[in-house]
Amino acid sequence: MMDMLGRPENDIQQEKKKERKTPENILKFKKIYEDALKGGPEDRIKAQKAKGKFTARERINYLLDEDSFFEIRTLVESNCTDFGIKDKHIKGDGVITGFGRINGREVAIFSQDFTQLGGSLGLAHAKKIAYIMDLAMEAKVPVIGLLDSGGARIQEGVESLDGYGEIFYRNVKASGIIPQISVILGPCAGGAVYSPALTDFIFMVEDLSHMFVTGPSVVKSATGEEVDFDTLGGAKAHSEKSGVCHFVAKSEQDCFRQVRELLDYLPQNCYNKPQVNMTEDPANRKVKVLESVCEIDAKKAFRVQHVIWRLADNYEFFEVHQNYAKNITVGFIRMGGEVTGVIANNPAYLGGALDINASDKAARFIRFLNAFNIPILTLVDLGGYLPGVEQEHGGIIRHGAKLLYAYAEATVPKVTLVLRKAYGGAYIAMGSKYLRGDFNFAFPCAEIAVMGPRGAVEILYSKEIKAAGDKAEELKEKLTREYSEKFASPYQTASTGSIDEVIEPGEAREKIIRALRILKNRRDPQNDNPKKGNIPL
């Protein structure tokens, strides 16, 4: 008998009996790749572990679905011939790049390796990152950067800075097209900080992550100020004060869990919509507890998160920028299985008033939602803009205009609900009908007016109140009630069309979901996406 190649079958049996040897070129291949996969020297890896940090490859394995990583450009090396860089033959040049899956979805990923030259960025290192970003754009998948780097590689001079330019350019080109996520897992200093700042979301880990343009030693020599790494650029500083950081984690594992959760709310790109999840939480679930909102005095504080939880599917709310500008709350929920972005005044902090930071925070989040086809739910409860010289001189006019611009620009479905009060220009800014809100609702207790009724009465009837003498307070109360009924009532606002419907609090969830379903197909992402970048605000 003959085999398919025309050889006698007994010859085949003889070949099987021979002891096979692995070809030399295969052995060489395995040795090269084994060395490349090791990362830096053993002492550097131990030092990394001693700091409580994972290695670059361990991080990828923790974040991605099991056995889903597809690495590319593993053997890239620096072309630098100075200072012995070339002689070290560092495979990968301090960064690992490739593709993987998170919850079954493709993502592009790069992970800087601090055990190799401190994860410093040279030209080859930068080109690897730039290449994976180019491929991510072509594949239309999110890109995730795991950053742990000492900054620009000084041995390569200006070429390392040019490498940052290549990355920054791609961050901008990808903005608003594919989601970009930065995870800071060590130092991120100098020019390196501007790539994360150009991305959509930044994660940091307590006691591990640091971001700053100039480090503590430079600050001291330049200004005389003494400051440590955490105070200058740690997770707390950037999540509470600067607003650079969106999410803070207790550990690297917790951080990767949060990244996976965030991705569950996002589409792959601007041409898709987020995935719809089946839910057993009925769309017509009554939320009678929200009637208590109408029982709370308009001047009293409450946490708006309690309202959001009760409106959301399964009471789940993924808050963004939780520790920054707390007077406004933003984040993701699902309603009827559909992802929805929430922007809500938070009366528990500064009375929910709009200020510079709140305006910037909300405006950028709205622009992200608009870029990635996520409808907007706005919950309104505020007395106006935060007054004060600091706000005026800080540019509240300019920053507040960003919020107006973001709402007016957005073409995704917009549903607004006034909970208790909405006064003055701030009422207009918060997704009002004339900034093209699609459905605008109000609770029966809502007050919508140019200003608070009591303040308006004190201006309009100042002479009468002064003349009332001992009965001034009684008169003021009477006039306030009359003013509220005539000028601040939600029914009066509904009569002019500024509000579409006054609704029962218990029916809020059902009404909002119904409105969002009506608007579901108003924009086709394939044909009507504005394709505008999500510029940092």
Coordinates of C-alpha atoms in Angstrom, one line a residue:
M1 CA 0.0 0.0 0.0
M2 CA 1.1 3.6 -0.7
D3 CA 0.6 6.7 1.4
M4 CA -0.7 10.0 -0.1
L5 CA 2.8 11.0 -1.0
G6 CA 3.4 7.7 -2.9
R7 CA 5.7 6.2 -0.2
P8 CA 5.4 2.6 0.8
E9 CA 3.5 2.2 4.1
N10 CA 6.3 0.2 5.7
D11 CA 8.7 3.1 5.2
I12 CA 6.3 5.3 7.2
Q13 CA 6.3 2.7 10.0
Q14 CA 10.1 2.8 10.0
E15 CA 10.1 6.6 10.3
K16 CA 7.8 6.4 13.3
K17 CA 10.2 4.1 15.1
K18 CA 13.1 6.6 14.7
E19 CA 13.6 9.0 17.6
R20 CA 12.7 12.4 16.4
K21 CA 15.0 15.3 17.2
T22 CA 13.7 18.9 17.4
P23 CA 15.2 20.9 14.6
E24 CA 17.9 23.4 15.7
N25 CA 16.0 26.4 14.3
I26 CA 13.0 25.4 16.5
L27 CA 15.2 25.1 19.6
K28 CA 16.7 28.5 18.8
F29 CA 13.2 30.0 18.4
K30 CA 12.1 28.6 21.8
K31 CA 15.2 29.9 23.5
I32 CA 14.8 33.4 22.1
Y33 CA 11.1 33.6 23.1
E34 CA 11.7 32.1 26.5
D35 CA 14.3 34.8 27.2
A36 CA 11.9 37.5 25.9
L37 CA 9.0 36.4 28.1
K38 CA 11.1 36.5 31.3
G39 CA 11.1 40.3 31.4
G40 CA 13.9 42.0 33.3
P41 CA 16.6 40.6 35.5
E42 CA 15.6 38.5 38.5
D43 CA 16.6 41.1 41.0
R44 CA 14.4 43.7 39.3
I45 CA 11.5 41.4 39.3
K46 CA 12.0 40.7 43.0
A47 CA 12.2 44.5 43.6
Q48 CA 8.9 44.9 41.7
K49 CA 7.2 42.3 43.9
A50 CA 8.6 43.8 47.1
K51 CA 6.7 47.0 46.3
G52 CA 3.4 44.9 46.1
K53 CA 3.3 45.3 42.3
F54 CA 2.7 42.7 39.6
T55 CA 4.9 42.2 36.6
A56 CA 3.8 43.5 33.2
R57 CA 2.7 40.0 32.0
E58 CA 1.0 39.2 35.3
R59 CA -1.1 42.3 34.9
I60 CA -2.2 41.3 31.4
N61 CA -3.1 37.9 32.6
Y62 CA -5.2 39.3 35.5
L63 CA -7.1 41.7 33.3
L64 CA -7.8 39.7 30.2
D65 CA -9.9 36.6 29.8
E66 CA -7.9 33.4 30.3
D67 CA -5.6 32.4 27.4
S68 CA -6.9 35.2 25.2
F69 CA -3.7 37.3 24.9
F70 CA -2.3 37.6 21.4
E71 CA 1.1 39.2 21.6
I72 CA 2.8 41.1 18.7
R73 CA 6.2 42.6 18.3
T74 CA 7.7 40.6 21.1
L75 CA 11.2 40.8 19.8
V76 CA 11.5 44.5 19.1
E77 CA 14.7 46.1 20.4
S78 CA 16.1 49.6 20.7
N79 CA 18.4 50.9 17.9
C80 CA 20.2 53.2 20.4
T81 CA 23.9 52.5 20.3
D82 CA 24.9 54.9 23.1
F83 CA 25.3 54.1 26.8
G84 CA 25.3 50.4 26.2
I85 CA 21.5 50.2 25.5
K86 CA 22.0 48.1 22.3
D87 CA 24.4 45.7 24.1
K88 CA 21.7 44.7 26.6
H89 CA 19.5 43.1 23.9
I90 CA 16.3 43.9 25.8
K91 CA 13.6 42.1 23.9
G92 CA 10.4 44.0 23.7
D93 CA 12.1 47.3 24.7
G94 CA 10.2 47.5 28.0
V95 CA 6.6 47.2 26.8
I96 CA 4.3 44.3 25.9
T97 CA 1.7 44.9 23.2
G98 CA -1.1 42.8 21.7
F99 CA -4.8 42.0 21.7
G100 CA -7.0 40.1 24.1
R101 CA -10.5 39.6 25.3
I102 CA -12.4 41.0 28.2
N103 CA -15.8 39.3 28.9
G104 CA -15.4 37.9 25.4
R105 CA -14.8 41.3 23.7
E106 CA -11.7 42.1 21.8
V107 CA -9.4 44.9 23.2
A108 CA -6.0 46.2 22.3
I109 CA -3.6 46.4 25.2
F110 CA 0.0 47.6 26.1
S111 CA 1.7 47.0 29.4
Q112 CA 4.9 48.8 30.4
D113 CA 7.5 46.7 32.1
F114 CA 9.3 48.5 34.9
T115 CA 11.8 45.7 35.3
Q116 CA 13.3 46.6 31.9
L117 CA 15.1 49.9 32.1
G118 CA 12.4 51.2 34.5
G119 CA 9.8 50.9 31.8
S120 CA 11.3 54.1 30.3
L121 CA 10.1 55.1 26.9
G122 CA 12.5 55.0 24.0
L123 CA 11.7 55.3 20.3
A124 CA 11.2 51.6 19.7
H125 CA 9.1 51.4 22.9
A126 CA 6.9 54.3 21.6
K127 CA 6.6 52.8 18.1
K128 CA 5.3 49.6 19.6
I129 CA 2.6 51.5 21.5
A130 CA 1.8 53.6 18.4
Y131 CA 1.5 50.5 16.2
I132 CA -1.0 48.8 18.6
M133 CA -3.0 52.0 18.7
D134 CA -3.1 52.1 14.9
L135 CA -4.3 48.5 14.7
A136 CA -6.9 49.2 17.4
M137 CA -8.2 52.1 15.3
E138 CA -8.4 49.8 12.2
A139 CA -10.0 47.0 14.2
K140 CA -12.3 49.5 15.9
V141 CA -11.7 48.1 19.4
P142 CA -11.0 49.8 22.8
V143 CA -7.4 50.3 23.8
I144 CA -6.1 49.9 27.3
G145 CA -2.7 51.2 28.5
L146 CA -1.1 49.8 31.7
L147 CA 1.4 52.4 32.6
D148 CA 4.4 51.9 34.9
S149 CA 7.3 53.9 33.7
G150 CA 10.2 56.1 34.8
G151 CA 9.4 58.4 31.9
A152 CA 11.5 59.4 28.8
R153 CA 14.6 57.3 28.3
I154 CA 17.4 59.9 28.6
Q155 CA 19.9 57.7 26.9
E156 CA 18.0 58.2 23.7
G157 CA 17.7 62.0 23.9
V158 CA 15.2 63.8 21.9
E159 CA 14.1 60.6 20.1
S160 CA 12.3 59.5 23.2
L161 CA 10.4 62.8 23.3
D162 CA 9.5 62.3 19.7
G163 CA 8.1 59.0 20.7
Y164 CA 5.7 60.7 23.1
G165 CA 4.6 62.9 20.2
E166 CA 3.7 59.8 18.2
I167 CA 1.5 58.5 21.0
F168 CA -0.2 61.8 21.8
Y169 CA -1.1 62.2 18.1
R170 CA -2.7 58.9 18.1
N171 CA -4.6 59.5 21.3
V172 CA -6.1 62.5 19.6
K173 CA -6.9 60.7 16.4
A174 CA -8.6 57.9 18.3
S175 CA -10.5 60.2 20.6
G176 CA -14.3 59.8 20.2
I177 CA -13.7 56.9 17.8
I178 CA -12.7 54.1 20.2
P179 CA -12.7 54.1 24.0
Q180 CA -9.3 54.7 25.5
I181 CA -8.5 53.7 29.1
S182 CA -5.3 54.4 31.1
V183 CA -4.4 52.4 34.2
I184 CA -1.6 54.0 36.3
L185 CA 0.2 51.2 38.1
G186 CA 3.4 53.0 39.2
P187 CA 5.1 56.2 38.3
C188 CA 3.9 58.4 35.4
A189 CA 5.9 61.6 35.2
G190 CA 6.9 64.4 32.9
G191 CA 5.6 64.3 29.4
A192 CA 4.3 60.7 30.0
V193 CA 1.2 62.1 31.9
Y194 CA -0.3 63.7 28.9
S195 CA -1.1 60.5 27.1
P196 CA -3.4 59.3 29.9
A197 CA -4.8 62.9 30.2
L198 CA -5.9 62.6 26.5
T199 CA -7.7 59.3 27.1
D200 CA -11.3 58.9 28.3
F201 CA -10.8 57.3 31.7
I202 CA -7.9 57.1 34.2
F203 CA -7.6 54.5 36.9
M204 CA -5.1 54.7 39.9
V205 CA -4.3 52.5 42.8
E206 CA -3.8 53.8 46.3
D207 CA -0.2 54.0 47.5
L208 CA 1.0 52.6 44.2
S209 CA 0.2 55.2 41.4
H210 CA 1.8 58.6 41.0
M211 CA 1.3 61.2 38.3
F212 CA 3.0 64.6 38.1
V213 CA 4.7 66.8 35.5
T214 CA 7.5 67.7 37.9
G215 CA 8.5 65.5 40.8
P216 CA 9.0 66.4 44.5
S217 CA 12.7 67.1 44.1
V218 CA 12.1 69.5 41.1
V219 CA 9.3 71.2 43.0
K220 CA 11.6 71.8 46.0
S221 CA 14.5 73.2 43.9
A222 CA 12.1 75.4 41.9
T223 CA 9.7 76.7 44.6
G224 CA 11.2 75.6 47.9
E225 CA 8.1 73.5 48.7
E226 CA 8.6 70.2 50.3
V227 CA 6.1 67.5 49.3
D228 CA 6.1 63.7 49.1
F229 CA 5.0 61.6 46.1
D230 CA 1.5 60.8 47.4
T231 CA 0.7 64.3 48.4
L232 CA 1.9 65.7 45.1
G233 CA 0.6 63.2 42.6
G234 CA -1.0 60.2 44.4
A235 CA -4.4 58.7 43.8
K236 CA -6.1 60.8 46.5
A237 CA -4.7 64.0 45.1
H238 CA -5.8 63.4 41.6
S239 CA -9.2 61.9 42.4
E240 CA -10.3 64.6 44.9
K241 CA -8.4 67.8 44.0
S242 CA -7.2 67.8 40.4
G243 CA -9.9 65.7 38.8
V244 CA -7.3 63.9 36.6
C245 CA -8.2 60.5 38.0
H246 CA -11.7 58.9 37.5
F247 CA -11.4 55.7 39.5
V248 CA -9.4 54.7 42.6
A249 CA -8.7 51.1 43.6
K250 CA -7.4 49.6 46.8
S251 CA -5.2 47.1 44.9
E252 CA -4.2 46.1 41.4
Q253 CA -6.7 43.2 41.4
D254 CA -9.5 45.6 42.4
C255 CA -8.4 48.0 39.7
F256 CA -8.6 45.3 37.0
R257 CA -12.1 44.3 38.3
Q258 CA -13.2 48.0 37.9
V259 CA -11.8 48.2 34.3
R260 CA -13.7 45.1 33.3
E261 CA -16.9 46.5 34.9
L262 CA -16.5 49.8 33.0
L263 CA -16.0 48.1 29.7
D264 CA -19.3 46.3 30.2
Y265 CA -21.0 49.7 29.8
L266 CA -19.1 50.8 26.7
P267 CA -19.5 50.0 23.0
Q268 CA -16.5 48.8 21.0
N269 CA -16.4 52.0 19.0
C270 CA -18.5 55.0 18.0
Y271 CA -20.1 53.0 15.2
N272 CA -21.8 50.6 17.7
K273 CA -24.1 50.9 20.6
P274 CA -23.4 49.4 24.0
Q275 CA -24.5 45.8 24.5
V276 CA -28.0 45.3 25.8
N277 CA -28.3 43.0 28.9
M278 CA -31.3 41.0 29.7
T279 CA -32.8 41.9 33.1
E280 CA -35.4 40.5 35.3
D281 CA -36.0 43.9 36.9
P282 CA -39.4 44.9 35.3
A283 CA -39.5 48.2 33.4
N284 CA -42.8 49.1 35.1
R285 CA -41.4 48.5 38.6
K286 CA -42.9 51.2 40.9
V287 CA -40.5 53.3 43.0
K288 CA -42.9 54.6 45.6
V289 CA -40.0 55.4 47.9
L290 CA -39.3 58.4 45.6
E291 CA -42.4 60.1 46.9
S292 CA -40.2 60.9 50.0
V293 CA -38.3 63.3 47.7
C294 CA -41.4 65.5 47.6
E295 CA -41.6 65.5 51.4
I296 CA -38.0 66.9 51.8
D297 CA -37.8 70.6 52.2
A298 CA -36.2 72.1 49.1
K299 CA -33.4 73.6 51.3
K300 CA -32.6 70.2 52.9
A301 CA -29.8 68.0 51.6
F302 CA -30.0 64.4 50.4
R303 CA -27.7 62.1 48.4
V304 CA -28.9 61.9 44.8
Q305 CA -27.3 58.5 44.6
H306 CA -30.3 57.1 46.5
V307 CA -32.6 58.3 43.6
I308 CA -30.2 56.9 40.9
W309 CA -30.0 53.4 42.6
R310 CA -33.8 53.1 42.7
L311 CA -34.3 54.1 39.1
A312 CA -31.6 51.7 37.8
D313 CA -31.9 48.1 36.8
N314 CA -31.1 45.9 39.8
Y315 CA -30.2 49.1 41.8
E316 CA -26.7 49.1 40.2
F317 CA -24.9 52.4 39.6
F318 CA -21.3 52.6 38.3
E319 CA -20.2 56.0 39.4
V320 CA -17.5 58.0 37.6
H321 CA -15.3 60.7 39.3
Q322 CA -16.9 59.8 42.6
N323 CA -14.5 61.9 44.7
Y324 CA -14.3 65.0 42.5
A325 CA -16.7 67.9 42.3
K326 CA -19.2 66.0 44.5
N327 CA -21.9 68.6 43.9
I328 CA -22.6 66.8 40.6
T329 CA -22.8 63.0 40.2
V330 CA -22.1 61.2 36.9
G331 CA -21.9 57.6 35.9
F332 CA -23.5 54.6 34.2
I333 CA -26.7 52.6 34.9
R334 CA -28.9 50.3 32.9
M335 CA -32.6 51.0 32.4
G336 CA -34.6 48.2 30.8
G337 CA -31.3 46.5 29.9
E338 CA -30.0 49.6 28.0
V339 CA -26.9 51.5 29.1
T340 CA -27.7 55.1 30.1
G341 CA -25.4 57.9 31.3
V342 CA -26.6 59.8 34.4
I343 CA -25.8 63.4 35.2
A344 CA -27.4 64.5 38.5
N345 CA -27.1 67.5 40.9
N346 CA -26.2 66.3 44.3
P347 CA -27.8 68.4 47.0
A348 CA -25.7 66.7 49.7
Y349 CA -22.7 68.8 48.6
L350 CA -22.8 72.5 48.1
G351 CA -26.6 72.2 47.6
G352 CA -25.9 70.7 44.2
A353 CA -24.9 74.1 42.9
L354 CA -23.0 74.3 39.6
D355 CA -19.4 75.5 40.0
I356 CA -16.3 75.4 37.8
N357 CA -15.3 71.8 38.6
A358 CA -18.8 70.4 38.4
S359 CA -19.3 72.1 35.0
D360 CA -16.1 70.6 33.6
K361 CA -16.8 67.2 35.1
A362 CA -20.3 67.0 33.6
A363 CA -19.5 68.5 30.3
R364 CA -16.8 66.1 29.4
F365 CA -18.9 63.1 30.5
I366 CA -21.7 64.3 28.3
R367 CA -19.4 64.6 25.4
F368 CA -18.2 61.0 26.0
L369 CA -21.7 59.8 26.1
N370 CA -22.5 61.6 22.9
A371 CA -19.5 60.2 21.1
F372 CA -20.3 56.6 22.0
N373 CA -24.1 56.6 21.5
I374 CA -25.1 56.4 25.1
P375 CA -28.4 58.2 26.0
I376 CA -28.4 60.9 28.7
L377 CA -30.6 61.0 31.8
T378 CA -30.4 64.3 33.8
L379 CA -31.7 64.6 37.3
V380 CA -32.1 68.2 38.3
D381 CA -32.1 69.6 41.9
L382 CA -30.2 72.9 42.3
G383 CA -30.6 76.4 43.4
G384 CA -28.3 77.9 40.7
Y385 CA -24.6 78.6 40.3
L386 CA -22.2 78.7 43.2
P387 CA -21.7 82.4 44.1
G388 CA -18.4 84.0 45.0
V389 CA -15.4 86.0 43.9
E390 CA -13.3 82.9 43.5
Q391 CA -15.8 81.4 41.1
E392 CA -16.1 84.5 39.1
H393 CA -12.4 85.1 38.8
G394 CA -11.8 81.4 38.2
G395 CA -13.9 81.6 35.1
I396 CA -17.3 80.2 36.0
I397 CA -18.7 81.9 32.9
R398 CA -16.2 80.1 30.6
H399 CA -16.5 76.8 32.4
G400 CA -20.3 76.9 32.7
A401 CA -20.5 77.6 29.0
K402 CA -18.8 74.2 28.4
L403 CA -21.8 72.5 30.0
L404 CA -24.2 74.4 27.9
Y405 CA -22.2 73.6 24.8
A406 CA -22.1 69.9 25.7
Y407 CA -25.9 69.5 26.2
A408 CA -26.8 71.6 23.1
E409 CA -24.3 69.6 21.0
A410 CA -25.4 66.2 22.1
T411 CA -27.6 64.3 19.6
V412 CA -28.1 61.2 21.6
P413 CA -31.5 60.8 23.4
K414 CA -31.8 63.2 26.3
V415 CA -34.3 62.7 29.1
T416 CA -34.5 65.2 32.0
L417 CA -36.3 65.0 35.3
V418 CA -36.6 67.9 37.8
L419 CA -36.7 66.4 41.3
R420 CA -37.3 69.4 43.6
K421 CA -35.9 72.7 42.3
A422 CA -34.3 74.3 39.2
Y423 CA -33.6 78.0 39.3
G424 CA -32.2 80.5 36.9
G425 CA -29.5 79.9 34.3
A426 CA -28.6 76.7 36.0
Y427 CA -32.0 75.3 35.1
I428 CA -31.3 76.0 31.5
A429 CA -27.8 74.4 31.7
M430 CA -29.1 71.1 33.1
G431 CA -30.6 69.5 30.0
S432 CA -33.5 71.9 29.6
K433 CA -36.1 71.7 26.8
Y434 CA -34.5 74.6 25.0
L435 CA -31.1 72.9 24.9
R436 CA -33.1 70.3 23.0
G437 CA -34.0 67.9 25.8
D438 CA -36.3 65.3 24.2
F439 CA -38.5 64.4 27.1
N440 CA -38.5 66.8 30.1
F441 CA -40.3 65.6 33.2
A442 CA -40.9 67.1 36.7
F443 CA -42.1 65.8 40.1
P444 CA -45.2 67.5 41.5
C445 CA -43.1 69.2 44.2
A446 CA -40.7 70.7 41.6
E447 CA -40.0 74.5 41.7
I448 CA -38.9 75.9 38.3
A449 CA -38.3 79.6 38.3
V450 CA -35.9 82.5 37.6
M451 CA -34.9 82.3 41.2
G452 CA -36.1 80.9 44.5
P453 CA -39.6 82.1 45.4
R454 CA -38.6 83.6 48.7
G455 CA -35.7 85.5 47.2
A456 CA -37.9 86.7 44.4
V457 CA -40.6 88.0 46.8
E458 CA -38.0 89.9 48.8
I459 CA -37.0 91.7 45.7
L460 CA -40.4 92.2 44.1
Y461 CA -42.2 93.2 47.3
S462 CA -39.5 94.9 49.3
K463 CA -41.5 98.0 50.0
E464 CA -44.6 96.1 51.1
I465 CA -42.5 93.8 53.4
K466 CA -40.7 96.8 55.0
A467 CA -44.0 98.6 55.6
A468 CA -45.5 95.5 57.3
G469 CA -43.4 95.9 60.3
D470 CA -44.0 93.1 62.9
K471 CA -46.0 91.2 60.3
A472 CA -43.3 91.3 57.7
E473 CA -42.5 87.6 58.1
E474 CA -46.1 86.6 57.9
L475 CA -46.6 88.6 54.8
K476 CA -43.4 87.2 53.3
E477 CA -44.7 83.7 53.8
K478 CA -48.0 84.5 52.2
L479 CA -46.4 86.2 49.2
T480 CA -43.9 83.3 48.7
R481 CA -46.8 80.8 48.5
E482 CA -48.6 82.9 46.0
Y483 CA -45.4 83.4 43.9
S484 CA -44.7 79.7 44.0
E485 CA -48.2 78.8 42.7
K486 CA -48.1 81.4 40.0
F487 CA -44.5 81.4 38.8
A488 CA -42.6 78.4 40.2
S489 CA -45.2 75.6 39.9
P490 CA -44.4 72.7 37.6
Y491 CA -47.9 72.9 36.2
Q492 CA -47.3 76.5 35.1
T493 CA -44.0 75.4 33.5
A494 CA -45.8 72.5 31.8
S495 CA -48.5 74.9 30.5
T496 CA -45.8 76.7 28.4
G497 CA -44.2 73.5 27.1
S498 CA -40.9 73.9 29.0
I499 CA -41.8 70.7 30.8
D500 CA -43.5 67.9 28.8
E501 CA -45.2 66.1 31.7
V502 CA -45.5 66.3 35.5
I503 CA -45.2 62.7 36.7
E504 CA -45.8 60.7 39.9
P505 CA -42.5 59.8 41.6
G506 CA -43.5 56.2 41.8
E507 CA -43.8 56.0 38.0
A508 CA -40.5 57.7 37.3
R509 CA -38.6 54.5 36.3
E510 CA -41.4 53.4 34.0
K511 CA -41.8 56.8 32.3
I512 CA -38.0 57.2 31.8
I513 CA -37.6 53.7 30.3
R514 CA -40.6 54.3 28.0
A515 CA -39.1 57.6 26.8
L516 CA -35.7 56.1 26.1
R517 CA -37.3 53.2 24.2
I518 CA -39.2 55.7 22.0
L519 CA -36.0 57.5 21.3
K520 CA -33.9 54.4 20.8
N521 CA -33.4 54.7 17.1
R522 CA -33.3 58.4 16.7
R523 CA -29.6 58.2 15.8
D524 CA -28.0 55.6 13.7
P525 CA -24.4 55.2 14.8
Q526 CA -23.3 54.0 11.4
N527 CA -24.6 57.0 9.5
D528 CA -25.1 59.8 12.0
N529 CA -22.2 59.8 14.5
P530 CA -20.7 63.2 14.9
K531 CA -17.2 61.7 15.1
K532 CA -16.0 64.5 17.3
G533 CA -13.1 64.0 19.7
N534 CA -13.6 63.9 23.5
I535 CA -11.2 66.8 24.2
P536 CA -10.2 67.1 27.9
L537 CA -12.1 69.9 29.6

